[in-house]
Coordinates of C-alpha atoms in Angstrom, one line a residue:
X12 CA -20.6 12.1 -0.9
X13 CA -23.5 10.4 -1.7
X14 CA -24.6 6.2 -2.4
X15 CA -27.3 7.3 -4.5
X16 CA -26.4 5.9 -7.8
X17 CA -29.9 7.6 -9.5
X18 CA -27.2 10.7 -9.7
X19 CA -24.5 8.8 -11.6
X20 CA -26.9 7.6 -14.0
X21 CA -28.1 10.7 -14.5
X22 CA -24.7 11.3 -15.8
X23 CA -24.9 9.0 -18.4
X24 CA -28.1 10.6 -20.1
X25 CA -25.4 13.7 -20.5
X26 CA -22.7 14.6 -22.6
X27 CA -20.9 15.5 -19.7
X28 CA -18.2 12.2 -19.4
X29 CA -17.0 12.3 -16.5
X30 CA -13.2 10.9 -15.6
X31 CA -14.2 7.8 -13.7
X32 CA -11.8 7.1 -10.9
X33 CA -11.9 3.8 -8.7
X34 CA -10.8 3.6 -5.6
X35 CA -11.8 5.9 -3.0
X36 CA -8.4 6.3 -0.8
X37 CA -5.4 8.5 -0.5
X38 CA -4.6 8.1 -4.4
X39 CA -7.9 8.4 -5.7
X40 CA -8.5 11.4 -3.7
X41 CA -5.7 12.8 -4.7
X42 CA -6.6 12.7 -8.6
X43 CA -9.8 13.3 -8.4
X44 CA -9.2 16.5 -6.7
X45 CA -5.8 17.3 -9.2
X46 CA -8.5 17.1 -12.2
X47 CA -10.9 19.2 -10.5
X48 CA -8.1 22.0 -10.2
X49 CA -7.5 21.9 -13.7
X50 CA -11.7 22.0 -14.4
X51 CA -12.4 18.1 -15.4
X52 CA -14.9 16.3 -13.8
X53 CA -13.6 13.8 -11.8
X54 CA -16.5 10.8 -9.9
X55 CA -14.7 8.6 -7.6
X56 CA -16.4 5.2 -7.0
X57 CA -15.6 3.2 -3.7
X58 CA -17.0 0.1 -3.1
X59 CA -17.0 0.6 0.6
X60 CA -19.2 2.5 2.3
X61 CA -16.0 5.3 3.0
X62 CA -13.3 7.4 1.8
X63 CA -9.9 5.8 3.4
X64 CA -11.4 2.0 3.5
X65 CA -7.8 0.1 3.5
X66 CA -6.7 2.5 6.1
X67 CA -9.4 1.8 8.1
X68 CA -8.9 -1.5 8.3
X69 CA -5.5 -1.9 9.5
X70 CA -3.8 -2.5 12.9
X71 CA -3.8 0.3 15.6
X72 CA -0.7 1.0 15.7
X73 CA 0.2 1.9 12.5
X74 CA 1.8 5.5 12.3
X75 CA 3.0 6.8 8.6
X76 CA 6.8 5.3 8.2
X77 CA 7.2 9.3 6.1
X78 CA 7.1 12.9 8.0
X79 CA 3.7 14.4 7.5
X80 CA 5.6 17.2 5.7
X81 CA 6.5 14.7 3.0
X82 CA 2.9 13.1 2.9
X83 CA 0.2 15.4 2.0
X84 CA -1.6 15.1 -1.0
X85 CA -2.2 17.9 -3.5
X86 CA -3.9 21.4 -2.5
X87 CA -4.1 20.5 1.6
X88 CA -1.3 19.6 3.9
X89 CA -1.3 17.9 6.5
X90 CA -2.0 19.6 10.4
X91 CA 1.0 20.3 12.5
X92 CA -1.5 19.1 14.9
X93 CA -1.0 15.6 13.8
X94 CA 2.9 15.7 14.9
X95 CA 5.9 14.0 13.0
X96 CA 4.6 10.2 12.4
X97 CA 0.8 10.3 11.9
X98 CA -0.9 8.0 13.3
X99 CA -3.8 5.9 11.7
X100 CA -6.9 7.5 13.2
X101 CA -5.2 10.7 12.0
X102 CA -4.5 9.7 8.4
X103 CA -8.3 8.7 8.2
X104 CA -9.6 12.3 9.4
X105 CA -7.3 14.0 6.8
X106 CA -8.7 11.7 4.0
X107 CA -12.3 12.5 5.1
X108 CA -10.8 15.9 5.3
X109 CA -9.1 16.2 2.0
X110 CA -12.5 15.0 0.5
X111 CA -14.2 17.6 2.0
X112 CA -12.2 20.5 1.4
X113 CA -11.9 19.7 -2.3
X114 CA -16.1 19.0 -2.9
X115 CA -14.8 16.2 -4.7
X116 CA -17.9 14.2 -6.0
X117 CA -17.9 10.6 -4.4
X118 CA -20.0 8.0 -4.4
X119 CA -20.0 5.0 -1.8
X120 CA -21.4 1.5 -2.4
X121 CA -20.3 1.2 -6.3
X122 CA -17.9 -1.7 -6.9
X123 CA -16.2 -1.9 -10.8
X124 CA -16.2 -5.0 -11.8
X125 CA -14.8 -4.7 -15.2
X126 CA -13.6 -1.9 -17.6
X127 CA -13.6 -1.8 -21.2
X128 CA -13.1 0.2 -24.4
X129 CA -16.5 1.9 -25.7
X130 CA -15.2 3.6 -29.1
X131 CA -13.2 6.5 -27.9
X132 CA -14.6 6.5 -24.2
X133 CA -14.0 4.0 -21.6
X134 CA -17.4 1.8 -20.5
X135 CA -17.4 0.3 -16.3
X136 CA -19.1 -2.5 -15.9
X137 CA -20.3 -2.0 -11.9
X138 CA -22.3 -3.6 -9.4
X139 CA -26.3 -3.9 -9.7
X140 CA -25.8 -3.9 -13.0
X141 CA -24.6 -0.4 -13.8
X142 CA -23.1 0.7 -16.9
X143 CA -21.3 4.0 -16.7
X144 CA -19.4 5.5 -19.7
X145 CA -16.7 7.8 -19.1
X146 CA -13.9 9.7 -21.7
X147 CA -10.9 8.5 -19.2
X148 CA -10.3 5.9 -16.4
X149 CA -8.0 6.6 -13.0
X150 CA -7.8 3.4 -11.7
X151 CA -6.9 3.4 -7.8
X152 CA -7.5 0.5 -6.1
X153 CA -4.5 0.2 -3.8
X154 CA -1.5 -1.3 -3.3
X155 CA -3.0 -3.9 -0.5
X156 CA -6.2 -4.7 -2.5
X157 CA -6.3 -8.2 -2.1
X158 CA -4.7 -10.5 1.3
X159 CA -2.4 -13.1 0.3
X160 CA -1.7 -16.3 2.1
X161 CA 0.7 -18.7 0.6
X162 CA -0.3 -22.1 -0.5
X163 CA 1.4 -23.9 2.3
X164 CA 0.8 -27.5 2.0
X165 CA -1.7 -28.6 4.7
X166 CA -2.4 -25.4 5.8
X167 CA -6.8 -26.3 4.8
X168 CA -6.6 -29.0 7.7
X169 CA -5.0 -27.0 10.2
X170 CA -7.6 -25.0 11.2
X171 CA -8.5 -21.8 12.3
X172 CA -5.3 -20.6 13.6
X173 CA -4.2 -19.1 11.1
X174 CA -5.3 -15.0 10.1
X175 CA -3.8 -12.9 7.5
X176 CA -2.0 -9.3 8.8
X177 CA -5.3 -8.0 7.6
X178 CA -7.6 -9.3 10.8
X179 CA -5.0 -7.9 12.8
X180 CA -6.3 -5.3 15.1
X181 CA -4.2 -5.4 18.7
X182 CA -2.1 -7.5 20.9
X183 CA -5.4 -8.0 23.2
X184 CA -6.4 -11.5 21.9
X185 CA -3.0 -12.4 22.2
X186 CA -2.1 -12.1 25.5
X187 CA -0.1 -15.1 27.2
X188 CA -0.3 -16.8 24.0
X189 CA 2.5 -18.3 22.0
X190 CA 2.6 -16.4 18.7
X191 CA 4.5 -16.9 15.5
X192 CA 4.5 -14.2 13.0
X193 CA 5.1 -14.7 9.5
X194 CA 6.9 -12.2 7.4
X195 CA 9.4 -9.5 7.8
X196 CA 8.1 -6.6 6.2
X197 CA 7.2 -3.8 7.6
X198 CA 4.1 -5.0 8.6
X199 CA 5.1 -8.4 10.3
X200 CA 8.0 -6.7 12.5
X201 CA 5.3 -3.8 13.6
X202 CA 3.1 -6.3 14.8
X203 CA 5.7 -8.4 16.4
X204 CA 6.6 -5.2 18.2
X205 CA 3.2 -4.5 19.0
X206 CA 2.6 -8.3 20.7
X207 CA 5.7 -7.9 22.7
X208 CA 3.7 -4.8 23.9
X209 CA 0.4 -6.6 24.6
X210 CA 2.0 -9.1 26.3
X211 CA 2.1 -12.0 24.1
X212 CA 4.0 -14.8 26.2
X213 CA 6.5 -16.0 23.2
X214 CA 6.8 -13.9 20.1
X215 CA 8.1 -15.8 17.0
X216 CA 9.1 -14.3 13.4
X217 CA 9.4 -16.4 10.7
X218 CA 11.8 -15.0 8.1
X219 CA 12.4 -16.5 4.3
X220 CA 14.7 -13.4 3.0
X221 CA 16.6 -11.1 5.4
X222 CA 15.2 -7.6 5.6
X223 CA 17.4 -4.4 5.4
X224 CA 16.5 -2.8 8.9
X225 CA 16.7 0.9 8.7
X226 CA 16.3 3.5 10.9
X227 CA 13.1 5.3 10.9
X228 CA 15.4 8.9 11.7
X229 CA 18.7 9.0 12.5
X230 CA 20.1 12.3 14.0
X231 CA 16.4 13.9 13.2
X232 CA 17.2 13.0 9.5
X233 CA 14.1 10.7 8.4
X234 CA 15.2 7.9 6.1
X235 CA 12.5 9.1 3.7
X236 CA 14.7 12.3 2.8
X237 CA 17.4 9.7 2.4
X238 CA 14.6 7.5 -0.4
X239 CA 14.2 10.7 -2.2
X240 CA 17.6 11.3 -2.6
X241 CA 18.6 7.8 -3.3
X242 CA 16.3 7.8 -6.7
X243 CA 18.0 10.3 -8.1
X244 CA 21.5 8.8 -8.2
X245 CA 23.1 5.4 -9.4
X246 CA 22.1 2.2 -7.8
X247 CA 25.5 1.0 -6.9
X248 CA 26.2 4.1 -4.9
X249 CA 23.2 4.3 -3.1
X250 CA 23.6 0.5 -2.0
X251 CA 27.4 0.9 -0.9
X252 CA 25.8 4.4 1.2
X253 CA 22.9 2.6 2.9
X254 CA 25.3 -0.5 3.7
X255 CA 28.0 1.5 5.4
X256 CA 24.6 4.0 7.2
X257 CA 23.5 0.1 8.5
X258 CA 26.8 -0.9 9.7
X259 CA 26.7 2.5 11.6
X260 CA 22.8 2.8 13.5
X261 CA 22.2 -0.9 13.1
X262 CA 23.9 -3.7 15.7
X263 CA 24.9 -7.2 14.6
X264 CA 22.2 -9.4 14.7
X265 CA 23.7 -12.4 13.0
X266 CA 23.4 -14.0 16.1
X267 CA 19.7 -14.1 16.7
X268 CA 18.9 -14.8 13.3
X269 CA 18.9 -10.8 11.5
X270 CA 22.4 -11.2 9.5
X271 CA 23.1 -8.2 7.2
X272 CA 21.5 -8.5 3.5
X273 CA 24.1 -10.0 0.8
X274 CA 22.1 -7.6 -1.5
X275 CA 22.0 -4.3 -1.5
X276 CA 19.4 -2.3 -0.3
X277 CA 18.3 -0.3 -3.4
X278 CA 18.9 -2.6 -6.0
X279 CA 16.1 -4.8 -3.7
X280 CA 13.9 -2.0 -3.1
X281 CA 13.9 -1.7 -7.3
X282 CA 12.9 -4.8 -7.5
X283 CA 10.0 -3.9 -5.1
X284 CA 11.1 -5.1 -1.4
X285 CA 11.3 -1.8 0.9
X286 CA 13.2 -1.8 3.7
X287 CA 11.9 -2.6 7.3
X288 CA 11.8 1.3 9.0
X289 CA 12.6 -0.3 12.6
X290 CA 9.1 0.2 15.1
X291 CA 11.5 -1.6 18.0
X292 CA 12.0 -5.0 15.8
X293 CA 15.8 -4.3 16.2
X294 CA 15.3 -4.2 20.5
X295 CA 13.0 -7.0 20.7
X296 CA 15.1 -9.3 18.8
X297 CA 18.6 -8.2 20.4
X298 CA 16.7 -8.7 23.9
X299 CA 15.3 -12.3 22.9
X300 CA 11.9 -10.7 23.1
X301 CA 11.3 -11.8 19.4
X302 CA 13.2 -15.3 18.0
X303 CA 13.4 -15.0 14.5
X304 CA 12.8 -18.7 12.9
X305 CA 13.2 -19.9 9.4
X306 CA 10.7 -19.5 7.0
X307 CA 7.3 -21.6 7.2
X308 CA 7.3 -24.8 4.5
X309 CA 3.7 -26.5 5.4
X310 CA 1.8 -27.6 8.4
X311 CA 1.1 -31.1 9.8
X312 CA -1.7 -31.5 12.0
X313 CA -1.1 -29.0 14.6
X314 CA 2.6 -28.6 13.7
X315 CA 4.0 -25.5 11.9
X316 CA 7.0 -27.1 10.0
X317 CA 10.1 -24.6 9.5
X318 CA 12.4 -24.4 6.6
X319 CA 15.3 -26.0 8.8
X320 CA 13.0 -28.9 9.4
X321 CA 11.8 -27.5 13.4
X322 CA 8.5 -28.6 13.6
X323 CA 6.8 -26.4 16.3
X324 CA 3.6 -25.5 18.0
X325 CA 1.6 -22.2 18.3
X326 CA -1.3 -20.6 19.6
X327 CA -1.6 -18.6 16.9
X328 CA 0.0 -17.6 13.5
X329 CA -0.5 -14.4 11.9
X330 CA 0.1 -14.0 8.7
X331 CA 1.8 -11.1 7.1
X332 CA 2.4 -12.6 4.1
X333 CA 1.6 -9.7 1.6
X334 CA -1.2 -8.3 -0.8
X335 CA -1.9 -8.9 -4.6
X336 CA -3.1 -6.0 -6.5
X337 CA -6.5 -7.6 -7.8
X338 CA -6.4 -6.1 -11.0
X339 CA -6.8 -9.3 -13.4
X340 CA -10.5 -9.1 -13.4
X341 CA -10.4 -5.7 -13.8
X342 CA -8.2 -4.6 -16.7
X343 CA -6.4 -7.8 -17.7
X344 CA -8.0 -8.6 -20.5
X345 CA -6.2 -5.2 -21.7
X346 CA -2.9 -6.0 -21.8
X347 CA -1.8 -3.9 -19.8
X348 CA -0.4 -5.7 -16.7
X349 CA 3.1 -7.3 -16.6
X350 CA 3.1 -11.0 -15.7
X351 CA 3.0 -9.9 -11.8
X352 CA -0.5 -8.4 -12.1
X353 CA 1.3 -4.9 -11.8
X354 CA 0.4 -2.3 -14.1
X355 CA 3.1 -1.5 -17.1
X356 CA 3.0 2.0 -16.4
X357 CA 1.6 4.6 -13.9
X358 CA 1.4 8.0 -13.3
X359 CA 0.8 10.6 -16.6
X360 CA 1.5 7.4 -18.5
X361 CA -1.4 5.4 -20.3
X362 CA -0.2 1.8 -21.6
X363 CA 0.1 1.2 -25.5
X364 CA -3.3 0.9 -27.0
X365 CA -5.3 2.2 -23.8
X366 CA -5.4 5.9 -24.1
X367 CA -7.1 7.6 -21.3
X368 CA -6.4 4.8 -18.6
X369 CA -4.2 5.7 -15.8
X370 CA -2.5 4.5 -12.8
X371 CA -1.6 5.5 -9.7
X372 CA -0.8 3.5 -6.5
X373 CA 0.7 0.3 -7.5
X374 CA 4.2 0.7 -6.3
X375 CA 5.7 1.2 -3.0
X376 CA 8.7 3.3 -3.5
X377 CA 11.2 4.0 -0.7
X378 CA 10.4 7.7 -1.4
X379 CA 7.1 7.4 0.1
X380 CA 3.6 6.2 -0.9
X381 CA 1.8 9.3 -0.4
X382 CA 4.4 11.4 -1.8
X383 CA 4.5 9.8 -5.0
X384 CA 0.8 9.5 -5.0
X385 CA 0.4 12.8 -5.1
X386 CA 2.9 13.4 -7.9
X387 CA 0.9 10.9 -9.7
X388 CA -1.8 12.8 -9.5
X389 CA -0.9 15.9 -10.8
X390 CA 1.1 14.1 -13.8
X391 CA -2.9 12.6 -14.4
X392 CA -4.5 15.6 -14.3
X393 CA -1.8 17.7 -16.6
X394 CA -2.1 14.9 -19.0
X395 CA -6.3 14.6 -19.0
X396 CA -6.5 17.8 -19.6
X397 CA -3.9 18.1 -22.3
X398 CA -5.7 14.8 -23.9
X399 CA -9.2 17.0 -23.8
X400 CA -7.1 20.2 -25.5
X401 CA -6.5 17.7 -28.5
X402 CA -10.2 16.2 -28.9
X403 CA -11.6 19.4 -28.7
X404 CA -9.4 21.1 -30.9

């Protein structure tokens, strides 16, 4: 791993073209070291200073919602060592790890600003200038590339009160303090959980579309088996199946504000909202530990104002309102990103008119992240090397 960019331009003076693949976490790593099994030069650039970066930079807390059996990535799994649900700190040491073991060739510092067609090859436009041609792209910049805070209406004049789920670290700065929490993904209900830990005096969540609570395992069966399963049969039956599984591990929360969904889990999760796997949500809010509120409309001074018209007061509102992809600077001017900002196609797949770019990362199936990263990047590297067969035939 190296910043020393004299060594990537020394690349270019070659006919050695490299694959080029942004983005230096878990699915970069992952192709990168897929395409060096199968002998093809894979560079990974990371505009951080790190492998892992994203995963660095979330809350504490955070333990893998899928069984570490189901979440290593190609050629290394992950150590017993690191128990059932791996924690963060963990998940960063295998990616350091992984990178490691595989002498994949990384270089830190290097930000892509742009990528282009260069006659059969693929030209990245980088920071300090850099020009760097390669014969195929992996782009893997993440899933949460980019925190996104709504446009709420007077939310410039209200201050400083206001930080994304990406700031988050721990409950410590939120001790005694009235808290509201927007968002009920998985993120927003771990982090409610994890203030009602720290102490936080009044816990708030703010809620615009009901979540389908799951749990995380039920009679040691993880509800990740249950995602893999799911995508292989019709939609219909796997939403009838996850609504009567609900009805049995999940209480009644109607009550406190947590009705049942009046959509069915999978046919939600297709249309890319993943159920919350329950960190304690479903305690906190059944013991009045959590409220659930409506969803936030705009802010008035000092005044969050709800949905329902309550207008109320808090210390402090975190926001876990959600990532963009980020990839409009990048490759939009491609066509090949759906009106979302999501690429059209992932995986082995390169979109119409942009052979030798590839995908991998931009979906959050209920299967697993890192589960279907690393089928992604073997489907890259079996198709690379098949494009290479043809142009050097």
């Amino acid at each position: 791993m190296t910043d020393d960019m004299g060594r990537i331009k020394g690349i270019d003076r070659t006919d050695d073209r490299p694959v080029y693949v942004v983005g230096g976490g878990p699915g970069g790593l992952a192709a990168a070291a897929a395409l060096r099994e199968r002998g093809v030069r894979a560079v990974v650039l990371e505009r951080s200073g790190s492998v892992g970066a994203s995963w660095r930079g979330h809350y504490d807390r955070l333990r893998l919602h899928t069984t570490r059996t189901l979440s290593g990535l190609p050629g290394l799994p992950m150590p017993r060592s690191f128990g059932r649900w791996v924690a963060r700190d963990d998940v960063i040491r295998y990616l350091e790890t992984y990178a490691e073991h595989h002498e994949l060739e990384i270089v830190t510092g290097v930000e892509v600003s742009r990528i282009e067609r260069a006659g059969t090859d693929w030209l990245l436009r980088a920071s300090g200038g850099r020009e760097l041609t390669g014969r195929a792209v992996v782009v893997a910049t993440g899933y949460n590339h980019t925190p996104h805070v709504p446009d709420w209406p007077g939310l410039e004049a209200y201050g400083d009160g206001l930080v994304h789920a990406s700031r988050y670290r721990d409950a410590t700065p939120y001790a005694g303090k009235d808290v509201l929490v927007v968002g009920a993904g998985n993120t927003g209900a771990e982090i409610a959980v994890d203030l009602v830990a720290g102490g936080a005096a009044h816990i708030r969540l703010a809620i615009r579309t009901v979540p389908h609570l799951v749990r995380r395992s039920t009679a040691g069966w993880p509800a990740q088996r249950s995602g893999i399963l799911g995508r292989r049969l019709p939609v219909w039956l796997v939403d009838r199946a996850a609504a009567l599984l609900c009805r049995l591990t999940v209480p009644d929360l109607a009550a406190q504000g947590l009705p049942r969904p009046d959509t069915g889990l999978y046919s939600r999760a297709r249309e890319g909202a993943v159920p919350v796997q329950d960190p304690g949500l479903i305690d906190a809010v059944r013991s009045g530990r959590v409220e659930v509120v409506a969803a936030v409309e705009s802010f008035d001074d000092r005044k969050v104002v709800l949905a329902d018209g309550t207008r109320l007061t808090a210390d402090a509102v975190i926001a876990a309102t959600g990532y963009r992809r980020g990839l409009e600077d990048l490759v939009g001017h491609l066509d090949v990103l759906d009106t979302a900002g999501r690429p059209l196609v992932r995986g082995g797949r390169c979109p119409a008119g942009a052979p030798g770019l590839y995908f991998t990362g931009f979906t959050n199936p209920i299967s697993g992240m890192l589960r279907e990263l690393a089928k992604d990047a073997n489907r890259i590297a079996r198709a690379v090397s098949r494009a290479h067969a043809r142009r050097t035939a």
